[in-house]
Amino acid sequence: MLDDFMVRATLAGIGVAFAAAPLGCFVVWRRMAYFSDATAHAAMLGVALSLAMQISIVVGSVMVALAMAVTVNLLTWRGYAMDTVLGVLAHSALAFGLVAVSFLSGIRIDLMAYLFGDILAVSRVDLLVIWGGAALVVALIASRWSALLTSTLNEELAYASGLDPRREQLILTLSMAVTVAVAIKVVGVLLIAAMLIIPAAAARNLARTPEAMAMIAAAIGGVSVVAGLRAAYVFDAPAGPSIVCVAALLFAALGLVSWRNQRGT
Amino acid sequence: MNLVSIENLSVRYGANTVLRHVDLTVEPGEIVTIVGPNGSGKTSLLRAIIGATEPAEGQIKIKPGIRIGYAPQRLHFDSTLPITVERFMRLAERVRRQDCATALDAAGVPNLSQRQMSQLSVGQFQRVLLARALINRPEILLLDEATQGLDQPGSAAFYRQIETVRAETGCAVLMISHELHVVMSASDRVVCLNGHVCCEGTPAVVASAPEYRALFGTGTGGALALYRHDHDHDHEAAE
Ligand SMILES: Nc1ncnc2c1ncn2[C@@H]1O[C@H](COP(=O)(O)OP(=O)(O)O)[C@@H](O)[C@H]1O
Ligand SMILES: [Mg+2]
């Protein structure tokens, strides 16, 4: 069954969608959309460095994304405004990445594959890495769900319950680094933020509790992967962007339905 | 043993010193009210107690393993985060649905459990915050301007409820309030804060202290009169 590239692509996409769903909810709740962009840009630098040093791309991009996450946390604890820190780090990382790639004259690399993903070329090993990373992220977030949620609601409530909101933020940003790194193959650097944010934003229209929102986001992400891959096959369109297009259409449809319901009542 | 004992606490934000040499203790079952003008460091003091702000100087001793019920001054529910009252109440570990319903009942807001937090009125919201602060049977309640946005009868009822809670559970209360006259009748001790502790004592003592009068000006006499009035009134009603 895993011999079929479409089956591997679907499984890979669903793996990413599952990890992205709960994480994407936190990105939306904490207004960290820019953060996921920044981590993705840092991952581009990771790709370039891994190619230069001939190490695994996933390993390289996880390392750089993790370094990025830790730096951002350290700088914000020292009092820098979050959007300034991200603006500086994200774009510098992308610029250094692109320059680094241009020096890699010896190796012919397909930049497009990293920018937009190459889900149809997912191998068995890739699949293992994606599901391993996704399982790690989902397990981490599930085990600290209440703590993460309390810290997201209010820093003081978290402290009063004996939690350290800075630690919870670190957990979220590290999870983001892992998710971004394993999602590069599936949707590419440019569209990772979309996989995080769009299903969660679409789920907001239907959910009454945080848990429901995460689960609905996972379902929407899964449907987007299956339908997007199918559409890419039928229309001979690029796979990663097609997945994001389906998610965006679902977002628009659900938004419209809830808007009409609100006007009706 | 004191639940909280603070010695010589100073808190700084950068070069800005907002609390200087503050000493404060809270004993079990005591209701202590902090009054002070805006920006006098009241919230910073509570934040230091829960560990959200590092002291620049001095030390804060908290009874080990103490259960704290906290109602923050500002709690904003982002419109992107759907959460029902019940889910919010049960965020803390091991809160049973039954306890949640009981706590909402006691706070005077039954039947709200399935409502969205973002859709509550100001009064309902403050009561839910109190119910949530009470749900893990705290030994000390920290309330930061818990009656903001409530009308006079609303906040009077709120403070009566605090007294009831204290009588029933024996928990100590450390609260910040601007409503001097209402608060005074409910407090065992009042601490007047303005970057440092200006004066401290029973409500009547603080209300007649010159430091307090200097801070709160002409309203002071009225507050004291109201305090006495409320006090007499309660007394008569009880007979
Ligand atoms: N996180 C912060 N960073 C810098 N300054 C702060 C911070 N929080 C409060 N302040 C300053 O500390 C002073 C005391 O604030 P606060 O404790 O909130 O006063 P209050 O609760 O009595 O109104 C104010 O001048 C305020 O501007
Ligand atoms: Mg305050």
Coordinates of C-alpha atoms and ligand atoms in Angstrom, one line a residue:
Chain A
M1 CA 0.0 0.0 0.0
L2 CA 2.8 2.4 0.9
D3 CA 4.2 1.7 -2.6
D4 CA 1.7 4.1 -4.0
F5 CA 3.0 7.7 -4.0
M6 CA -0.5 9.1 -3.6
V7 CA -1.0 7.0 -0.5
R8 CA 2.3 8.2 1.0
A9 CA 1.4 11.8 0.1
T10 CA -2.0 11.5 1.8
L11 CA -0.5 10.0 5.0
A12 CA 2.2 12.6 5.1
G13 CA -0.3 15.4 4.7
I14 CA -2.6 14.0 7.4
G15 CA 0.3 13.6 9.8
V16 CA 1.2 17.3 9.4
A17 CA -2.5 18.3 9.6
F18 CA -2.8 16.5 13.0
A19 CA 0.2 18.2 14.5
A20 CA -0.7 21.5 13.0
A21 CA -4.3 21.5 14.4
P22 CA -3.7 21.9 18.2
L23 CA -0.6 24.0 17.6
G24 CA -2.5 26.2 15.1
C25 CA -5.2 26.9 17.7
F26 CA -2.6 28.3 20.0
V27 CA -1.1 30.3 17.2
V28 CA -4.5 31.8 16.6
W29 CA -5.4 32.3 20.3
R30 CA -2.0 33.9 21.2
R31 CA -1.9 35.9 17.9
M32 CA 1.4 34.3 17.0
A33 CA 0.8 34.0 13.3
Y34 CA 3.9 36.0 12.6
F35 CA 5.9 33.6 14.8
S36 CA 5.0 30.6 12.6
D37 CA 6.1 32.6 9.6
A38 CA 9.4 33.5 11.3
T39 CA 10.1 29.8 12.2
A40 CA 9.4 28.8 8.7
H41 CA 11.8 31.4 7.3
A42 CA 14.4 30.2 9.8
A43 CA 13.8 26.7 8.5
M44 CA 14.9 27.9 5.0
L45 CA 18.3 28.8 6.5
G46 CA 18.3 25.3 7.9
V47 CA 17.7 23.8 4.5
A48 CA 20.6 25.7 3.1
L49 CA 23.0 24.8 5.9
S50 CA 22.0 21.1 5.8
L51 CA 22.7 21.0 2.0
A52 CA 26.1 22.8 2.6
M53 CA 27.1 20.5 5.4
Q54 CA 25.5 17.4 3.8
I55 CA 23.3 16.5 6.8
S56 CA 19.7 15.5 6.8
I57 CA 17.4 18.4 5.9
V58 CA 14.9 17.7 8.6
V59 CA 17.7 17.6 11.2
G60 CA 19.2 20.9 9.9
S61 CA 15.9 22.7 9.8
V62 CA 14.8 21.5 13.2
M63 CA 18.1 22.7 14.6
V64 CA 17.8 26.2 13.1
A65 CA 14.1 26.5 13.9
L66 CA 14.8 25.5 17.5
A67 CA 17.6 28.0 17.8
M68 CA 15.3 30.6 16.4
A69 CA 12.6 29.7 18.9
V70 CA 15.0 29.8 21.9
T71 CA 16.4 33.2 20.7
V72 CA 13.0 34.7 20.3
N73 CA 12.0 33.5 23.8
L74 CA 15.2 34.9 25.4
L75 CA 14.8 38.3 23.7
T76 CA 11.1 38.7 24.6
W77 CA 11.9 37.8 28.3
R78 CA 14.5 40.6 28.2
G79 CA 11.7 43.0 27.2
Y80 CA 11.9 43.3 23.5
A81 CA 8.6 43.6 21.7
M82 CA 7.6 40.3 20.1
D83 CA 6.8 41.7 16.6
T84 CA 10.1 43.6 16.5
V85 CA 12.1 40.5 17.5
L86 CA 10.3 38.4 14.9
G87 CA 10.6 41.1 12.2
V88 CA 14.4 41.2 12.7
L89 CA 15.0 37.5 13.1
A90 CA 12.6 36.1 10.5
H91 CA 13.8 38.3 7.6
S92 CA 17.5 38.0 8.5
A93 CA 17.2 34.2 8.7
L94 CA 15.5 34.2 5.3
A95 CA 18.1 36.5 3.8
F96 CA 21.0 34.5 5.1
G97 CA 19.3 31.4 3.9
L98 CA 18.9 32.7 0.4
V99 CA 22.5 34.0 0.3
A100 CA 23.8 30.6 1.6
V101 CA 21.8 28.8 -1.1
S102 CA 23.4 30.9 -3.8
F103 CA 26.9 29.9 -2.6
L104 CA 26.0 26.2 -3.0
S105 CA 27.2 26.2 -6.6
G106 CA 28.4 22.6 -6.5
I107 CA 25.0 21.2 -5.6
R108 CA 22.1 21.6 -7.9
I109 CA 19.2 22.3 -5.7
D110 CA 15.6 22.7 -6.5
L111 CA 14.7 25.8 -4.4
M112 CA 11.0 25.5 -5.5
A113 CA 10.8 22.1 -3.8
Y114 CA 11.6 23.7 -0.4
L115 CA 9.5 26.9 -0.9
F116 CA 6.4 25.0 -2.1
G117 CA 7.0 21.5 -0.8
D118 CA 7.2 18.2 -2.7
I119 CA 4.6 16.1 -1.1
L120 CA 4.3 13.7 -4.1
A121 CA 8.0 12.8 -3.6
V122 CA 7.5 11.7 0.1
S123 CA 9.5 8.6 0.8
R124 CA 8.9 5.9 3.4
V125 CA 11.7 7.4 5.6
D126 CA 10.1 10.9 5.2
L127 CA 6.8 9.4 6.3
L128 CA 8.4 8.0 9.4
V129 CA 10.0 11.3 10.2
I130 CA 6.7 13.2 9.7
W131 CA 4.7 10.8 11.8
G132 CA 7.4 10.7 14.4
G133 CA 7.6 14.5 14.7
A134 CA 3.8 14.9 14.6
A135 CA 3.3 12.2 17.3
L136 CA 5.9 14.0 19.4
V137 CA 4.2 17.4 19.1
V138 CA 0.7 16.1 19.7
A139 CA 1.8 14.1 22.8
L140 CA 3.7 17.1 24.2
I141 CA 0.7 19.5 23.7
A142 CA -1.8 17.0 24.9
S143 CA 0.1 16.3 28.1
R144 CA 0.4 20.0 28.9
W145 CA -3.0 21.1 27.5
S146 CA -4.5 22.7 30.6
A147 CA -1.2 24.4 31.5
L148 CA -0.8 25.8 28.0
L149 CA -4.4 26.9 28.0
T150 CA -4.2 28.6 31.4
S151 CA -1.0 30.4 30.4
T152 CA -2.7 31.5 27.1
L153 CA -5.7 33.0 28.9
N154 CA -3.8 34.9 31.6
E155 CA -0.3 35.0 32.8
E156 CA -1.3 35.8 36.4
L157 CA -3.8 32.9 36.6
A158 CA -1.0 30.7 35.5
Y159 CA 1.4 31.9 38.1
A160 CA -1.3 31.6 40.8
S161 CA -1.9 28.0 39.8
G162 CA 1.8 27.3 40.2
L163 CA 2.7 27.3 36.5
D164 CA 5.4 29.2 34.7
P165 CA 4.0 30.8 31.6
R166 CA 7.5 31.3 30.2
R167 CA 8.0 27.5 30.2
E168 CA 4.7 27.0 28.5
Q169 CA 5.6 29.5 25.8
L170 CA 8.9 27.7 25.3
I171 CA 7.1 24.4 24.8
L172 CA 4.8 25.9 22.2
T173 CA 7.6 27.5 20.3
L174 CA 9.7 24.3 20.3
S175 CA 6.7 22.3 19.1
M176 CA 6.3 24.9 16.4
A177 CA 10.0 24.4 15.3
V178 CA 9.5 20.6 15.0
T179 CA 6.2 21.0 13.1
V180 CA 7.6 23.4 10.7
A181 CA 10.7 21.3 10.0
V182 CA 8.7 18.1 9.3
A183 CA 6.1 20.1 7.2
I184 CA 8.6 21.5 4.8
K185 CA 8.4 18.5 2.6
V186 CA 4.6 18.6 2.6
V187 CA 3.6 22.2 1.9
G188 CA 6.9 24.0 1.8
V189 CA 8.3 26.9 3.7
L190 CA 6.0 29.5 2.3
L191 CA 2.7 27.7 3.1
I192 CA 3.4 26.2 6.5
A193 CA 1.8 29.1 8.3
A194 CA -1.3 28.5 6.3
M195 CA -1.5 24.9 7.4
L196 CA -1.3 26.1 11.0
I197 CA -3.7 29.0 10.9
I198 CA -6.4 28.3 8.3
P199 CA -7.8 25.0 9.7
A200 CA -7.8 26.5 13.3
A201 CA -9.4 29.7 12.1
A202 CA -12.1 27.8 10.2
A203 CA -12.8 25.6 13.2
R204 CA -13.4 28.7 15.4
N205 CA -16.8 29.1 13.7
L206 CA -18.0 25.7 14.9
A207 CA -16.4 25.2 18.2
R208 CA -17.7 26.0 21.7
T209 CA -14.7 24.8 23.7
P210 CA -10.9 24.9 23.0
E211 CA -10.7 21.1 22.8
A212 CA -13.5 21.0 20.2
M213 CA -11.7 23.7 18.2
A214 CA -8.5 21.6 18.1
M215 CA -10.4 18.5 17.0
I216 CA -12.4 20.3 14.3
A217 CA -9.2 21.9 13.1
A218 CA -7.6 18.5 12.7
A219 CA -10.7 17.2 10.8
I220 CA -10.6 20.3 8.5
G221 CA -6.9 19.9 7.9
G222 CA -7.4 16.2 7.1
V223 CA -10.2 16.9 4.6
S224 CA -8.1 19.6 3.0
V225 CA -5.2 17.2 2.5
V226 CA -7.3 14.5 0.9
A227 CA -9.4 16.9 -1.2
G228 CA -6.4 19.0 -2.1
L229 CA -4.3 16.1 -3.3
R230 CA -7.3 14.8 -5.3
A231 CA -7.8 18.2 -6.9
A232 CA -4.1 18.4 -7.7
Y233 CA -4.2 15.1 -9.4
V234 CA -7.3 15.9 -11.4
F235 CA -6.3 19.4 -12.5
D236 CA -2.6 18.7 -12.6
A237 CA -2.0 21.5 -10.1
P238 CA 0.9 21.7 -7.6
A239 CA -0.1 19.6 -4.6
G240 CA 1.0 21.7 -1.6
P241 CA -0.8 24.9 -2.8
S242 CA -3.9 22.9 -3.7
I243 CA -4.2 21.6 -0.1
V244 CA -4.0 25.2 1.2
C245 CA -6.6 26.3 -1.4
V246 CA -9.1 23.7 -0.2
A247 CA -8.5 24.8 3.4
A248 CA -9.0 28.4 2.5
L249 CA -12.3 27.5 0.7
L250 CA -13.5 25.6 3.8
F251 CA -12.6 28.6 5.9
A252 CA -14.7 30.9 3.6
A253 CA -17.6 28.4 3.5
L254 CA -17.7 27.9 7.3
G255 CA -17.3 31.7 7.9
L256 CA -20.3 32.3 5.6
V257 CA -22.5 29.7 7.3
S258 CA -21.8 31.1 10.8
W259 CA -22.3 34.6 9.6
R260 CA -25.7 33.7 8.2
N261 CA -26.6 31.8 11.4
Q262 CA -25.7 34.8 13.5
R263 CA -27.8 37.1 11.4
G264 CA -30.7 34.7 11.5
T265 CA -30.8 34.6 15.3
Chain B
M1 CA 1.7 30.6 61.1
N2 CA 1.3 33.4 58.6
L3 CA 0.0 32.5 55.2
V4 CA 2.0 35.3 53.6
S5 CA 4.8 37.3 55.1
I6 CA 6.5 40.0 53.2
E7 CA 9.6 41.7 54.5
N8 CA 11.2 44.8 53.0
L9 CA 9.9 44.1 49.5
S10 CA 11.0 46.4 46.7
V11 CA 9.8 45.9 43.1
R12 CA 11.4 47.6 40.1
Y13 CA 10.5 47.7 36.4
G14 CA 13.7 48.8 34.8
A15 CA 14.8 52.0 36.6
N16 CA 11.3 52.6 37.8
T17 CA 10.9 51.6 41.5
V18 CA 7.2 51.0 42.1
L19 CA 7.3 49.4 45.6
R20 CA 9.8 50.4 48.3
H21 CA 10.4 48.5 51.6
V22 CA 6.9 47.0 51.9
D23 CA 6.2 44.8 54.9
L24 CA 2.9 42.9 55.0
T25 CA 1.6 39.8 56.6
V26 CA -1.7 37.9 56.1
E27 CA -2.9 35.5 58.8
P28 CA -5.3 32.6 58.2
G29 CA -8.9 33.8 58.0
E30 CA -8.1 37.5 57.8
I31 CA -9.7 39.9 55.4
V32 CA -7.0 42.5 54.4
T33 CA -7.8 45.3 51.9
I34 CA -5.3 47.3 50.0
V35 CA -6.3 50.8 49.0
G36 CA -4.2 53.3 47.1
P37 CA -4.4 55.6 44.1
N38 CA -3.9 54.3 40.5
G39 CA -0.3 53.3 39.8
S40 CA 0.5 53.0 43.5
G41 CA 1.8 49.4 43.0
K42 CA -1.2 47.4 44.3
T43 CA -1.3 45.0 41.3
S44 CA 2.5 44.7 41.4
L45 CA 2.3 43.6 45.1
L46 CA -0.1 40.8 44.2
R47 CA 2.0 39.8 41.2
A48 CA 5.0 39.6 43.5
I49 CA 3.1 37.3 45.9
I50 CA 2.1 34.8 43.2
G51 CA 5.7 34.9 41.7
A52 CA 4.8 36.7 38.5
T53 CA 7.2 39.5 39.3
E54 CA 10.7 39.0 40.8
P55 CA 11.4 41.1 43.9
A56 CA 14.3 43.5 43.4
E57 CA 14.9 43.4 47.2
G58 CA 13.4 41.8 50.3
Q59 CA 11.7 38.5 50.6
I60 CA 8.3 36.9 50.3
K61 CA 7.5 33.9 52.4
I62 CA 4.4 31.9 51.4
K63 CA 3.1 28.9 53.4
P64 CA 4.5 25.9 51.5
G65 CA 1.9 24.2 49.3
I66 CA -0.7 26.8 49.9
R67 CA -3.8 26.8 47.6
I68 CA -4.2 30.3 46.1
G69 CA -7.5 31.6 44.5
Y70 CA -6.7 34.5 42.3
A71 CA -8.9 36.9 40.4
P72 CA -6.8 39.1 38.1
Q73 CA -7.6 42.8 37.5
R74 CA -7.8 42.3 33.8
L75 CA -8.8 39.1 32.1
H76 CA -9.5 39.4 28.4
F77 CA -11.1 36.6 26.5
D78 CA -9.8 36.8 22.9
S79 CA -12.7 36.4 20.5
T80 CA -10.7 33.7 18.7
L81 CA -10.8 31.5 21.8
P82 CA -14.1 29.7 22.3
I83 CA -14.6 28.6 25.9
T84 CA -17.7 28.0 28.0
V85 CA -18.0 29.1 31.6
E86 CA -17.8 25.4 32.7
R87 CA -14.7 24.7 30.7
F88 CA -13.1 27.8 32.2
M89 CA -14.0 26.8 35.7
R90 CA -12.6 23.3 35.2
L91 CA -9.2 24.4 33.8
A92 CA -7.6 23.6 37.0
E93 CA -6.7 20.0 37.5
R94 CA -9.4 17.6 39.0
V95 CA -12.4 19.9 39.2
R96 CA -15.6 17.9 39.1
R97 CA -18.6 19.1 37.1
Q98 CA -20.6 18.9 40.4
D99 CA -18.2 21.3 42.2
C100 CA -18.4 23.7 39.3
A101 CA -22.2 23.9 39.4
T102 CA -22.1 24.4 43.2
A103 CA -19.5 27.1 42.9
L104 CA -21.5 29.0 40.3
D105 CA -24.6 28.6 42.5
A106 CA -22.8 30.0 45.5
A107 CA -21.5 33.0 43.4
G108 CA -25.1 33.8 42.5
V109 CA -24.8 32.9 38.8
P110 CA -26.4 29.5 38.4
N111 CA -27.4 28.3 34.9
L112 CA -24.5 30.0 33.2
S113 CA -22.3 26.9 32.8
Q114 CA -22.9 26.5 29.1
R115 CA -22.6 30.2 28.1
Q116 CA -19.5 31.5 26.3
M117 CA -17.2 33.5 28.6
S118 CA -17.0 36.3 26.0
Q119 CA -20.8 36.7 26.1
L120 CA -21.2 37.4 29.9
S121 CA -22.2 40.8 31.3
V122 CA -19.6 42.6 33.4
G123 CA -21.4 41.5 36.7
Q124 CA -21.7 37.9 35.6
F125 CA -18.1 37.9 34.5
Q126 CA -16.8 39.1 37.9
R127 CA -18.9 36.6 39.7
V128 CA -17.6 33.7 37.5
L129 CA -14.0 34.9 38.2
L130 CA -14.8 34.8 41.9
A131 CA -16.4 31.3 41.6
R132 CA -13.3 30.1 39.7
A133 CA -11.0 31.5 42.4
L134 CA -13.0 29.7 45.0
I135 CA -13.2 26.3 43.3
N136 CA -10.1 24.7 44.6
R137 CA -11.0 25.6 48.2
P138 CA -8.2 28.1 48.5
E139 CA -6.5 29.0 51.8
I140 CA -6.1 32.6 50.6
L141 CA -8.0 34.6 48.0
L142 CA -6.3 37.3 46.1
L143 CA -8.7 39.7 44.4
D144 CA -7.5 42.6 42.3
E145 CA -10.3 45.1 41.9
A146 CA -12.9 42.4 41.7
T147 CA -15.8 44.7 41.7
Q148 CA -14.8 47.0 38.8
G149 CA -17.7 47.6 36.6
L150 CA -20.3 46.5 39.1
D151 CA -22.9 49.0 40.4
Q152 CA -23.2 50.0 44.0
P153 CA -25.7 47.3 45.1
G154 CA -23.7 44.8 43.0
S155 CA -20.4 45.5 44.7
A156 CA -22.1 45.6 48.1
A157 CA -23.5 42.2 47.5
F158 CA -20.1 41.0 46.2
Y159 CA -18.4 42.0 49.5
R160 CA -21.1 40.4 51.5
Q161 CA -20.4 37.2 49.6
I162 CA -16.7 37.5 50.4
E163 CA -17.6 37.7 54.1
T164 CA -19.8 34.7 53.7
V165 CA -17.1 32.7 52.0
R166 CA -14.7 33.6 54.7
A167 CA -17.1 32.6 57.4
E168 CA -17.9 29.3 55.7
T169 CA -14.4 28.2 54.5
G170 CA -12.1 30.2 56.8
C171 CA -10.0 31.3 53.9
A172 CA -8.0 34.5 54.2
V173 CA -8.7 37.3 51.7
L174 CA -6.2 39.9 50.4
M175 CA -8.1 42.3 48.1
I176 CA -7.5 45.5 46.3
S177 CA -10.4 47.9 46.1
H178 CA -11.2 51.5 45.2
E179 CA -14.6 51.5 46.9
L180 CA -13.4 52.7 50.3
H181 CA -16.7 52.9 52.2
V182 CA -18.0 49.5 51.1
V183 CA -14.7 47.7 51.5
M184 CA -14.1 49.1 55.0
S185 CA -17.1 47.5 56.5
A186 CA -16.0 44.1 55.2
S187 CA -12.3 44.3 56.2
D188 CA -10.4 43.3 59.3
R189 CA -7.4 45.4 58.3
V190 CA -6.8 48.1 55.7
V191 CA -3.4 48.8 54.2
C192 CA -3.0 52.1 52.4
L193 CA -0.3 51.8 49.7
N194 CA 1.4 54.5 47.7
G195 CA 4.7 53.0 46.5
H196 CA 5.2 52.2 50.2
V197 CA 2.9 51.4 53.1
C198 CA 1.5 54.8 54.2
C199 CA -0.6 53.5 57.0
E200 CA -2.2 50.3 58.2
G201 CA -4.7 49.2 60.7
T202 CA -8.4 48.7 61.4
P203 CA -10.7 50.5 58.9
A204 CA -11.5 53.2 61.4
V205 CA -7.9 53.8 62.2
V206 CA -6.8 54.1 58.6
A207 CA -9.7 56.3 57.6
S208 CA -8.8 58.8 60.2
A209 CA -5.0 58.7 59.6
P210 CA -3.5 61.9 58.2
E211 CA -1.6 60.0 55.5
Y212 CA -4.8 58.4 54.3
R213 CA -6.6 61.8 54.3
A214 CA -3.7 63.4 52.4
L215 CA -4.1 60.7 49.7
F216 CA -7.8 60.6 49.4
G217 CA -8.6 64.2 50.3
T218 CA -12.1 65.3 50.9
G219 CA -13.8 62.0 50.2
T220 CA -12.3 60.7 53.4
G221 CA -14.7 62.1 55.9
G222 CA -17.5 60.8 53.7
A223 CA -16.0 57.4 53.5
L224 CA -15.6 57.2 57.3
A225 CA -19.2 58.4 57.8
L226 CA -20.4 55.8 55.3
Y227 CA -18.4 53.2 57.1
R228 CA -20.0 54.0 60.4
H229 CA -23.4 54.3 58.7
D230 CA -23.0 50.8 57.1
H231 CA -21.8 49.4 60.3
D232 CA -24.7 50.8 62.3
H233 CA -27.1 49.8 59.7
D234 CA -25.9 46.2 59.7
H235 CA -26.0 46.1 63.4
E236 CA -29.6 47.3 63.5
A237 CA -30.7 44.9 60.8
A238 CA -29.2 42.0 62.8
E239 CA -31.3 42.8 65.9
Ligands
LIG1 N1 5.0 45.2 33.4 C1 5.3 46.4 33.7 N2 6.3 47.0 33.1 C2 6.7 48.3 33.5 N3 6.0 49.1 34.3 C3 4.9 48.5 34.9 C4 4.5 47.2 34.6 N4 3.4 47.0 35.4 C5 3.2 48.1 36.1 N5 4.1 49.0 35.8 C6 4.1 50.4 36.4 O1 4.2 50.2 37.8 C7 3.4 51.2 38.5 C8 2.5 50.4 39.4 O2 1.5 49.7 38.7 P1 0.4 48.8 39.3 O3 1.1 47.9 40.3 O4 -0.4 48.2 38.2 O5 -0.5 49.9 40.1 P2 -2.0 49.8 40.6 O6 -2.4 48.4 40.5 O7 -1.9 50.3 42.0 O8 -2.8 50.7 39.8 C9 2.7 52.0 37.4 O9 3.4 53.2 37.3 C10 2.9 51.2 36.2 O10 3.0 52.0 35.1
MG2 MG -3.9 47.5 39.5

